[in-house]
Every structure is written in C-alpha cells, then in structure tokens.
PDB file of C-alpha atoms in Angstrom:
ATOM      1  CA  MET A   1     -55.703 -25.439  65.820  1.00 44.00           C
ATOM      2  CA  SER A   2     -56.461 -27.769  63.009  1.00 41.00           C
ATOM      3  CA  ARG A   3     -53.965 -29.758  60.470  1.00 37.00           C
ATOM      4  CA  THR A   4     -55.380 -27.479  57.797  1.00 40.00           C
ATOM      5  CA  THR A   5     -54.484 -24.335  59.230  1.00 39.00           C
ATOM      6  CA  THR A   6     -51.085 -25.886  60.270  1.00 37.00           C
ATOM      7  CA  ALA A   7     -50.236 -26.386  56.792  1.00 37.00           C
ATOM      8  CA  ARG A   8     -51.549 -23.220  55.536  1.00 41.00           C
ATOM      9  CA  ILE A   9     -48.992 -21.754  57.708  1.00 36.00           C
ATOM     10  CA  LEU A  10     -45.806 -23.815  56.980  1.00 34.00           C
ATOM     11  CA  ALA A  11     -46.753 -23.169  53.485  1.00 41.00           C
ATOM     12  CA  ALA A  12     -46.922 -19.591  54.035  1.00 40.00           C
ATOM     13  CA  ALA A  13     -43.704 -19.500  56.276  1.00 38.00           C
ATOM     14  CA  LEU A  14     -41.878 -21.056  53.227  1.00 35.00           C
ATOM     15  CA  SER A  15     -42.850 -19.276  50.338  1.00 42.00           C
ATOM     16  CA  ALA A  16     -41.890 -16.198  52.377  1.00 39.00           C
ATOM     17  CA  VAL A  17     -38.105 -17.885  52.735  1.00 34.00           C
ATOM     18  CA  LEU A  18     -37.932 -18.747  49.209  1.00 36.00           C
ATOM     19  CA  ILE A  19     -38.888 -15.083  48.270  1.00 39.00           C
ATOM     20  CA  GLY A  20     -36.899 -13.477  50.526  1.00 42.00           C
ATOM     21  CA  ALA A  21     -33.695 -15.997  49.189  1.00 38.00           C
ATOM     22  CA  ALA A  22     -34.551 -14.555  45.524  1.00 40.00           C
ATOM     23  CA  ALA A  23     -34.441 -11.036  46.618  1.00 41.00           C
ATOM     24  CA  GLY A  24     -31.241 -11.171  47.688  1.00 41.00           C
ATOM     25  CA  CYS A  25     -29.687 -13.065  45.080  1.00 39.00           C
ATOM     26  CA  THR A  26     -27.481 -11.143  42.635  1.00 41.00           C
ATOM     27  CA  ALA A  27     -28.099 -12.721  38.741  1.00 41.00           C
ATOM     28  CA  VAL A  28     -24.454 -13.455  37.410  1.00 41.00           C
ATOM     29  CA  GLN A  29     -24.394 -12.213  33.683  1.00 47.00           C
ATOM     30  CA  SER A  30     -21.824 -13.981  31.192  1.00 45.00           C
ATOM     31  CA  ARG A  31     -19.649 -11.430  29.597  1.00 49.00           C
ATOM     32  CA  PRO A  32     -19.222 -11.998  26.036  1.00 47.00           C
ATOM     33  CA  THR A  33     -15.659 -13.105  24.484  1.00 46.00           C
ATOM     34  CA  THR A  34     -13.816 -10.359  22.908  1.00 45.00           C
ATOM     35  CA  HIS A  35     -10.634 -11.578  20.669  1.00 48.00           C
ATOM     36  CA  PRO A  36      -8.229  -8.442  20.152  1.00 58.00           C
ATOM     37  CA  ALA A  37      -8.433  -6.785  16.405  1.00 72.00           C
ATOM     38  CA  VAL A  38      -5.575  -8.076  14.433  1.00 77.00           C
ATOM     39  CA  SER A  39      -3.785  -4.883  13.151  1.00 81.00           C
ATOM     40  CA  THR A  40      -2.894  -5.217   9.436  1.00 85.00           C
ATOM     41  CA  ALA A  41      -0.547  -1.738   9.850  1.00 85.00           C
ATOM     42  CA  GLY A  42       2.661  -2.828   8.623  1.00 88.00           C
ATOM     43  CA  TRP A  43       2.013  -6.067   7.007  1.00 94.00           C
ATOM     44  CA  PRO A  44       4.314  -6.560   3.994  1.00 93.00           C
ATOM     45  CA  THR A  45       2.902  -6.285   0.597  1.00 94.00           C
ATOM     46  CA  ALA A  46       4.639  -6.306  -2.874  1.00 94.00           C
ATOM     47  CA  GLN A  47       4.485  -5.193  -6.328  1.00 96.00           C
ATOM     48  CA  VAL A  48       5.894  -6.581  -9.035  1.00 97.00           C
ATOM     49  CA  TYR A  49       6.544  -5.422 -12.564  1.00 97.00           C
ATOM     50  CA  HIS A  50       9.045  -8.150 -14.473  1.00 97.00           C
ATOM     51  CA  THR A  51       9.817 -10.022 -17.946  1.00 97.00           C
ATOM     52  CA  GLY A  52       9.614 -13.618 -17.341  1.00 97.00           C
ATOM     53  CA  ARG A  53       9.215 -15.583 -14.431  1.00 96.00           C
ATOM     54  CA  THR A  54      10.163 -14.195 -11.284  1.00 96.00           C
ATOM     55  CA  SER A  55       9.701 -15.468  -7.738  1.00 95.00           C
ATOM     56  CA  PRO A  56       9.149 -12.657  -4.827  1.00 95.00           C
ATOM     57  CA  THR A  57       9.365 -13.630  -0.987  1.00 95.00           C
ATOM     58  CA  LEU A  58       7.213 -12.137   1.590  1.00 95.00           C
ATOM     59  CA  THR A  59       7.014 -13.257   4.942  1.00 95.00           C
ATOM     60  CA  VAL A  60       3.835 -14.486   6.660  1.00 95.00           C
ATOM     61  CA  PRO A  61       2.416 -11.784   9.428  1.00 95.00           C
ATOM     62  CA  ALA A  62       1.004 -12.994  12.427  1.00 94.00           C
ATOM     63  CA  GLY A  63      -3.226 -13.367  11.735  1.00 94.00           C
ATOM     64  CA  ALA A  64      -2.847 -14.025   8.302  1.00 95.00           C
ATOM     65  CA  ARG A  65      -5.408 -16.100   6.987  1.00 94.00           C
ATOM     66  CA  SER A  66      -4.906 -15.562   3.217  1.00 94.00           C
ATOM     67  CA  LEU A  67      -2.757 -14.127   0.484  1.00 95.00           C
ATOM     68  CA  HIS A  68      -4.435 -11.973  -2.139  1.00 95.00           C
ATOM     69  CA  ILE A  69      -3.088 -11.598  -5.597  1.00 96.00           C
ATOM     70  CA  ASP A  70      -3.885  -9.313  -8.481  1.00 96.00           C
ATOM     71  CA  PHE A  71      -2.033 -10.660 -11.835  1.00 96.00           C
ATOM     72  CA  SER A  72      -2.065 -10.088 -15.381  1.00 96.00           C
ATOM     73  CA  CYS A  73       0.705 -11.200 -17.895  1.00 96.00           C
ATOM     74  CA  THR A  74       1.051  -9.903 -21.637  1.00 96.00           C
ATOM     75  CA  TYR A  75       1.114 -13.351 -23.596  1.00 94.00           C
ATOM     76  CA  GLY A  76       1.440 -17.108 -23.165  1.00 95.00           C
ATOM     77  CA  LEU A  77       0.701 -19.341 -20.395  1.00 93.00           C
ATOM     78  CA  TYR A  78       1.005 -17.959 -16.766  1.00 94.00           C
ATOM     79  CA  SER A  79       1.272 -20.225 -13.325  1.00 93.00           C
ATOM     80  CA  VAL A  80       0.507 -18.559  -9.907  1.00 94.00           C
ATOM     81  CA  GLY A  81       1.156 -19.809  -6.722  1.00 91.00           C
ATOM     82  CA  PRO A  82       3.025 -19.734  -3.100  1.00 89.00           C
ATOM     83  CA  SER A  83       5.418 -22.533  -2.361  1.00 78.00           C
ATOM     84  CA  ALA A  84       5.683 -25.829  -4.446  1.00 60.00           C
ATOM     85  CA  ASP A  85       2.708 -27.752  -2.194  1.00 67.00           C
ATOM     86  CA  MET A  86       0.047 -25.222  -2.783  1.00 74.00           C
ATOM     87  CA  ASP A  87      -2.547 -25.064  -5.049  1.00 79.00           C
ATOM     88  CA  ARG A  88      -1.912 -22.789  -8.250  1.00 87.00           C
ATOM     89  CA  ARG A  89      -3.855 -20.712 -10.447  1.00 90.00           C
ATOM     90  CA  GLU A  90      -2.907 -21.253 -14.089  1.00 88.00           C
ATOM     91  CA  GLY A  91      -4.120 -20.272 -17.332  1.00 87.00           C
ATOM     92  CA  THR A  92      -3.936 -17.873 -20.891  1.00 88.00           C
ATOM     93  CA  CYS A  93      -2.318 -14.576 -20.232  1.00 92.00           C
ATOM     94  CA  GLY A  94      -4.947 -11.695 -21.123  1.00 85.00           C
ATOM     95  CA  GLY A  95      -6.460  -9.632 -18.889  1.00 83.00           C
ATOM     96  CA  ALA A  96      -6.343  -9.019 -15.134  1.00 90.00           C
ATOM     97  CA  GLN A  97      -6.766 -11.783 -12.770  1.00 90.00           C
ATOM     98  CA  SER A  98      -7.281 -12.125  -8.803  1.00 92.00           C
ATOM     99  CA  PHE A  99      -6.308 -14.907  -6.872  1.00 93.00           C
ATOM    100  CA  ASP A 100      -6.807 -15.613  -3.476  1.00 93.00           C
ATOM    101  CA  PHE A 101      -4.675 -18.588  -1.245  1.00 93.00           C
ATOM    102  CA  ASP A 102      -5.490 -19.968   1.987  1.00 92.00           C
ATOM    103  CA  ILE A 103      -2.458 -19.842   4.036  1.00 91.00           C
ATOM    104  CA  HIS A 104      -3.967 -20.212   7.645  1.00 90.00           C
ATOM    105  CA  SER A 105      -1.914 -23.066   8.441  1.00 90.00           C
ATOM    106  CA  ILE A 106       1.579 -21.505   7.576  1.00 92.00           C
ATOM    107  CA  ALA A 107       3.227 -20.382  10.684  1.00 93.00           C
ATOM    108  CA  ALA A 108       3.728 -16.621  11.371  1.00 94.00           C
ATOM    109  CA  GLY A 109       7.354 -15.280  10.090  1.00 95.00           C
ATOM    110  CA  THR A 110       7.239 -18.114   7.257  1.00 94.00           C
ATOM    111  CA  ARG A 111       9.300 -16.326   4.103  1.00 95.00           C
ATOM    112  CA  LEU A 112       6.626 -17.631   1.559  1.00 94.00           C
ATOM    113  CA  ILE A 113       8.468 -17.560  -1.964  1.00 94.00           C
ATOM    114  CA  VAL A 114       5.129 -16.361  -4.448  1.00 95.00           C
ATOM    115  CA  ASP A 115       6.282 -18.259  -8.130  1.00 95.00           C
ATOM    116  CA  LEU A 116       4.936 -16.187 -10.904  1.00 96.00           C
ATOM    117  CA  VAL A 117       5.308 -17.947 -14.016  1.00 96.00           C
ATOM    118  CA  VAL A 118       5.440 -17.143 -17.592  1.00 97.00           C
ATOM    119  CA  PRO A 119       6.940 -17.575 -20.841  1.00 96.00           C
ATOM    120  CA  ASP A 120      10.507 -15.878 -21.521  1.00 96.00           C
ATOM    121  CA  GLY A 121       9.938 -12.285 -22.767  1.00 96.00           C
ATOM    122  CA  THR A 122       6.301 -12.099 -21.146  1.00 97.00           C
ATOM    123  CA  ARG A 123       5.473  -8.887 -19.028  1.00 97.00           C
ATOM    124  CA  LEU A 124       4.101  -9.444 -16.056  1.00 97.00           C
ATOM    125  CA  ALA A 125       2.628  -6.891 -13.363  1.00 97.00           C
ATOM    126  CA  ALA A 126       1.095  -8.548  -9.857  1.00 97.00           C
ATOM    127  CA  THR A 127      -0.126  -7.019  -6.649  1.00 97.00           C
ATOM    128  CA  MET A 128       0.425  -9.242  -3.525  1.00 97.00           C
ATOM    129  CA  ASN A 129      -0.943  -8.588   0.363  1.00 96.00           C
ATOM    130  CA  PHE A 130      -2.143 -10.882   3.211  1.00 96.00           C
ATOM    131  CA  SER A 131      -5.379 -10.555   4.802  1.00 95.00           C
ATOM    132  CA  THR A 132      -7.263 -11.629   8.213  1.00 95.00           C
ATOM    133  CA  ALA A 133     -10.477 -13.211   5.983  1.00 92.00           C
ATOM    134  CA  PRO A 134     -10.371 -16.881   5.339  1.00 91.00           C
ATOM    135  CA  PHE A 135     -10.306 -18.080   1.607  1.00 91.00           C
ATOM    136  CA  ALA A 136     -12.288 -21.237   0.608  1.00 88.00           C
ATOM    137  CA  PRO A 137     -13.648 -22.322  -2.515  1.00 90.00           C
ATOM    138  CA  ASP A 138     -17.355 -21.368  -3.656  1.00 91.00           C
ATOM    139  CA  ARG A 139     -19.091 -24.811  -3.238  1.00 90.00           C
ATOM    140  CA  ALA A 140     -21.602 -24.446  -5.641  1.00 89.00           C
ATOM    141  CA  THR A 141     -19.118 -23.246  -8.249  1.00 92.00           C
ATOM    142  CA  ALA A 142     -16.918 -26.223  -7.531  1.00 92.00           C
ATOM    143  CA  LYS A 143     -19.775 -28.339  -8.390  1.00 92.00           C
ATOM    144  CA  GLN A 144     -20.234 -26.013 -11.675  1.00 93.00           C
ATOM    145  CA  CYS A 145     -16.708 -26.603 -12.729  1.00 94.00           C
ATOM    146  CA  ALA A 146     -16.391 -30.420 -12.026  1.00 95.00           C
ATOM    147  CA  THR A 147     -19.358 -30.829 -14.325  1.00 95.00           C
ATOM    148  CA  LEU A 148     -18.403 -28.553 -17.135  1.00 96.00           C
ATOM    149  CA  ALA A 149     -15.016 -29.839 -17.351  1.00 96.00           C
ATOM    150  CA  THR A 150     -16.407 -33.265 -18.464  1.00 96.00           C
ATOM    151  CA  VAL A 151     -18.669 -31.457 -20.680  1.00 96.00           C
ATOM    152  CA  GLN A 152     -15.532 -29.655 -22.005  1.00 96.00           C
ATOM    153  CA  GLU A 153     -13.476 -32.792 -22.228  1.00 96.00           C
ATOM    154  CA  ALA A 154     -16.412 -35.177 -23.831  1.00 96.00           C
ATOM    155  CA  TYR A 155     -16.600 -31.941 -26.614  1.00 96.00           C
ATOM    156  CA  TRP A 156     -13.009 -32.045 -27.027  1.00 95.00           C
ATOM    157  CA  ASN A 157     -12.233 -35.360 -27.373  1.00 96.00           C
ATOM    158  CA  ALA A 158     -14.922 -36.152 -29.832  1.00 96.00           C
ATOM    159  CA  ASP A 159     -13.910 -33.251 -31.827  1.00 96.00           C
ATOM    160  CA  GLN A 160     -10.183 -34.131 -32.511  1.00 96.00           C
ATOM    161  CA  GLY A 161     -11.198 -38.101 -32.840  1.00 95.00           C
ATOM    162  CA  HIS A 162     -13.606 -36.514 -35.740  1.00 95.00           C
ATOM    163  CA  ASP A 163     -10.185 -34.574 -37.349  1.00 95.00           C
ATOM    164  CA  HIS A 164      -8.257 -37.633 -37.041  1.00 94.00           C
ATOM    165  CA  GLY A 165     -10.522 -39.685 -38.856  1.00 95.00           C
ATOM    166  CA  ASP A 166     -11.672 -41.907 -36.013  1.00 95.00           C
ATOM    167  CA  VAL A 167     -14.988 -40.760 -34.731  1.00 95.00           C
ATOM    168  CA  SER A 168     -17.980 -40.978 -37.362  1.00 96.00           C
ATOM    169  CA  ASP A 169     -20.365 -38.326 -37.202  1.00 96.00           C
ATOM    170  CA  ALA A 170     -23.005 -40.783 -35.435  1.00 96.00           C
ATOM    171  CA  GLN A 171     -20.283 -41.782 -33.057  1.00 96.00           C
ATOM    172  CA  TRP A 172     -19.803 -37.713 -32.384  1.00 97.00           C
ATOM    173  CA  THR A 173     -23.311 -37.482 -31.275  1.00 96.00           C
ATOM    174  CA  GLU A 174     -23.414 -40.408 -29.056  1.00 97.00           C
ATOM    175  CA  ARG A 175     -19.914 -39.011 -27.396  1.00 95.00           C
ATOM    176  CA  THR A 176     -21.622 -35.885 -26.637  1.00 96.00           C
ATOM    177  CA  ALA A 177     -25.150 -36.684 -25.660  1.00 96.00           C
ATOM    178  CA  ALA A 178     -24.272 -36.870 -21.850  1.00 96.00           C
ATOM    179  CA  ALA A 179     -22.530 -33.800 -22.416  1.00 96.00           C
ATOM    180  CA  LYS A 180     -25.084 -31.886 -23.850  1.00 96.00           C
ATOM    181  CA  ALA A 181     -27.410 -32.999 -21.240  1.00 96.00           C
ATOM    182  CA  ASP A 182     -25.198 -32.003 -18.821  1.00 96.00           C
ATOM    183  CA  ILE A 183     -24.564 -28.552 -20.022  1.00 96.00           C
ATOM    184  CA  GLU A 184     -28.694 -27.774 -20.471  1.00 96.00           C
ATOM    185  CA  ARG A 185     -29.061 -29.090 -16.998  1.00 95.00           C
ATOM    186  CA  LEU A 186     -26.666 -26.659 -15.594  1.00 93.00           C
ATOM    187  CA  ALA A 187     -27.752 -23.526 -17.451  1.00 94.00           C
ATOM    188  CA  ASN A 188     -31.569 -24.581 -16.857  1.00 95.00           C
ATOM    189  CA  ALA A 189     -30.768 -24.693 -13.157  1.00 92.00           C
ATOM    190  CA  ALA A 190     -28.580 -21.586 -13.301  1.00 91.00           C
ATOM    191  CA  GLU A 191     -31.558 -19.499 -15.030  1.00 92.00           C
ATOM    192  CA  LYS A 192     -34.320 -21.069 -12.631  1.00 93.00           C
ATOM    193  CA  HIS A 193     -32.107 -20.338  -9.701  1.00 91.00           C
ATOM    194  CA  PRO A 194     -29.982 -17.553 -10.181  1.00 88.00           C
ATOM    195  CA  ALA A 195     -29.475 -16.688  -6.446  1.00 86.00           C
ATOM    196  CA  SER A 196     -27.931 -20.311  -6.061  1.00 84.00           C
ATOM    197  CA  ALA A 197     -26.158 -20.523  -9.474  1.00 84.00           C
ATOM    198  CA  GLY A 198     -22.652 -19.971  -8.372  1.00 82.00           C
ATOM    199  CA  LEU A 199     -20.177 -17.505 -10.040  1.00 86.00           C
ATOM    200  CA  LEU A 200     -20.910 -19.446 -13.069  1.00 91.00           C
ATOM    201  CA  GLY A 201     -24.494 -18.634 -13.591  1.00 90.00           C
ATOM    202  CA  THR A 202     -24.165 -15.764 -15.907  1.00 91.00           C
ATOM    203  CA  VAL A 203     -22.019 -17.778 -18.707  1.00 94.00           C
ATOM    204  CA  LEU A 204     -23.473 -21.328 -18.453  1.00 94.00           C
ATOM    205  CA  PRO A 205     -26.451 -20.099 -20.559  1.00 94.00           C
ATOM    206  CA  SER A 206     -24.385 -18.815 -23.499  1.00 95.00           C
ATOM    207  CA  ILE A 207     -22.325 -22.171 -23.381  1.00 96.00           C
ATOM    208  CA  ALA A 208     -24.989 -24.279 -23.604  1.00 96.00           C
ATOM    209  CA  GLY A 209     -26.856 -22.385 -26.182  1.00 95.00           C
ATOM    210  CA  TRP A 210     -23.971 -23.235 -28.395  1.00 96.00           C
ATOM    211  CA  LEU A 211     -23.362 -26.533 -28.075  1.00 96.00           C
ATOM    212  CA  THR A 212     -27.005 -27.111 -28.141  1.00 94.00           C
ATOM    213  CA  GLY A 213     -27.416 -24.720 -31.356  1.00 95.00           C
ATOM    214  CA  ALA A 214     -25.007 -23.903 -33.887  1.00 95.00           C
ATOM    215  CA  GLY A 215     -22.310 -25.415 -32.582  1.00 95.00           C
ATOM    216  CA  ASP A 216     -23.823 -28.589 -32.233  1.00 96.00           C
ATOM    217  CA  HIS A 217     -21.916 -30.624 -34.678  1.00 96.00           C
ATOM    218  CA  PRO A 218     -18.302 -31.982 -35.047  1.00 96.00           C
ATOM    219  CA  GLY A 219     -15.780 -29.459 -34.633  1.00 96.00           C
ATOM    220  CA  GLY A 220     -18.327 -26.841 -33.155  1.00 96.00           C
ATOM    221  CA  VAL A 221     -16.420 -26.561 -30.228  1.00 95.00           C
ATOM    222  CA  LEU A 222     -12.730 -27.377 -31.164  1.00 94.00           C
ATOM    223  CA  HIS A 223     -12.768 -25.088 -34.442  1.00 95.00           C
ATOM    224  CA  ALA A 224     -15.697 -22.468 -32.634  1.00 95.00           C
ATOM    225  CA  PRO A 225     -14.972 -18.806 -34.476  1.00 94.00           C
ATOM    226  CA  LEU A 226     -14.600 -15.965 -32.063  1.00 92.00           C
ATOM    227  CA  GLY A 227     -17.475 -14.742 -30.253  1.00 93.00           C
ATOM    228  CA  ASP A 228     -20.244 -15.440 -27.589  1.00 93.00           C
ATOM    229  CA  PHE A 229     -19.330 -18.745 -26.722  1.00 94.00           C
ATOM    230  CA  THR A 230     -15.265 -18.532 -26.908  1.00 93.00           C
ATOM    231  CA  ALA A 231     -15.533 -15.660 -24.880  1.00 92.00           C
ATOM    232  CA  ALA A 232     -17.856 -17.289 -22.392  1.00 94.00           C
ATOM    233  CA  GLU A 233     -15.695 -20.610 -22.322  1.00 93.00           C
ATOM    234  CA  THR A 234     -12.641 -18.229 -21.481  1.00 90.00           C
ATOM    235  CA  LEU A 235     -14.357 -16.497 -18.735  1.00 91.00           C
ATOM    236  CA  ALA A 236     -15.758 -19.662 -17.345  1.00 94.00           C
ATOM    237  CA  GLY A 237     -12.122 -21.232 -17.369  1.00 91.00           C
ATOM    238  CA  GLN A 238     -10.952 -18.055 -15.248  1.00 88.00           C
ATOM    239  CA  ILE A 239     -14.127 -18.159 -12.849  1.00 91.00           C
ATOM    240  CA  CYS A 240     -12.965 -21.926 -11.942  1.00 92.00           C
ATOM    241  CA  THR A 241      -9.653 -20.935 -11.890  1.00 89.00           C
ATOM    242  CA  ALA A 242      -9.559 -18.185  -9.369  1.00 89.00           C
ATOM    243  CA  ASN A 243     -12.342 -20.183  -7.268  1.00 91.00           C
ATOM    244  CA  GLY A 244      -9.555 -22.831  -6.509  1.00 88.00           C
ATOM    245  CA  THR A 245     -11.309 -25.440  -8.274  1.00 90.00           C
ATOM    246  CA  ALA A 246      -9.722 -24.795 -12.009  1.00 89.00           C
ATOM    247  CA  MET A 247     -11.044 -27.191 -14.905  1.00 91.00           C
ATOM    248  CA  VAL A 248      -8.706 -29.984 -15.521  1.00 88.00           C
ATOM    249  CA  ILE A 249      -9.059 -31.499 -19.467  1.00 90.00           C
ATOM    250  CA  HIS A 250      -7.804 -34.931 -20.330  1.00 90.00           C
ATOM    251  CA  SER A 251      -7.398 -35.255 -23.836  1.00 87.00           C
ATOM    252  CA  SER A 252      -7.036 -38.106 -26.003  1.00 85.00           C
ATOM    253  CA  TYR A 253      -4.774 -36.837 -28.481  1.00 82.00           C
ATOM    254  CA  GLY A 254      -2.947 -34.202 -26.490  1.00 68.00           C
ATOM    255  CA  GLY A 255      -2.963 -30.730 -26.751  1.00 59.00           C
TER     256      GLY A 255
END
C-alpha cells in the first residue's frame, strides 16, 4: 500500500471519528436570567389636603426606586421634597406640578418624611406614590436649564443695575450681549433639531423672540408685561424644577 493511500485512509477514519463525536454531543443552551416581578399591590400611597406646611410620612416598600408627587397650592412660594438631605423642588404656586425623586439608595422599611412647605394660610393638595421605575434628570434639559439660568441672571442683574442707576444703556447692552447670543443659539438648535431639543424645546423660541425683539432693552425682563414671554418663562422654570435641575439665579441686588 502506498503512502498516499495510507494517508487517505487515516484522514477518512479521523473524519468519521469527528463526525461521530459531533453527532453524540448535545448542545447546551443558556437559559435567560429572570427576575421576579415586583408586586406593588399594597404599597403605601398618600393623598394630602392641608392649609400651611405639613410633613406626611410614608414607609419605603421593597423594590421602590422613585417617589412620584402630584402637587398644587393656591398662592405663595412652595418647597417639596422627601427628607432634608435630598434635592427639593421649589417654585411659585399656581397650577398642578408633578415631581419625581430618586430613592433607590433608601433602604426598604425606612420611614420617609415628605416636606410640603407653603406659607401659612396657603392651601395645598398632594398625591404621593412609589414606583419601581428609576428617575434621572433628562440630560439635554439639564444643560438647557443651566444655560437658561445664566441668561436670566445676566438680564435680571443688568435690569436691576439700570433701575438703580448703576448701569447705563450702553453698559446694559454690553452685559447682556453674551446672554442674547446664548439664548439665540439654544432656540435655533431647538427649532432645527426638535427630536433632541429636550423638554425646554417648545418654550425656548418664545423666550428668545422676546429677548432679541420687543424685550431687547433695559427693563425688558424685570418689567416684562404679562404675555407669551412671561408664560414661557414660568413654564421653563416649572420644567427645570420638575426635571430636578432647577434654575438658580444669583441677584446682585437681592430679591
């Protein structure tokens, strides 16, 4: 028998062994990991109707990752938040507000105190319930709120300075120039790319339209008449607050 014939026989035998081994093997399929669904039946909720400040308490159930609060009050300033060391939502009463708070790091069984702060004599209503859904601020909206806060701060301080006689017309224009460019950029981006415009996308054009148009003068923000601009400004503040990224305005003259 030649070497070539022998090699062919050995190759055929080896192939038969491999095929037979493969036929005898059973494929092992991985099973998907399943997590038991969290039942929210029996989870604590609260409905509060009160005059003045109140602090209801809720026990955090196992599996809760966020706390949802629907809130409204009649007049004055409000502050809403669970426990003293968490972010709070603050603003002016008027209309219903919805807030979500991240509580995933709070242990189940914790008695969570929720502060609902309004002036004495102010009526408030609140509905509170836990959720398995996590809460995190919308990133695009957070960036918009931060930029809009600097815009409002620039106009606010320039207007106040002008009212006090510390800022001339020319200085007012100089101090608001960068803010005007920022609000125009935000509004243009929101109109060109609405899908990625964040939650403020619908109100930015109204704010920019006023600041670059009829309101482009000393006192245009501080003494703005009620209308589209003031409504958009109020709505922007509510959106940023609900997103957990409230706008903070530092006034050089107080107020």
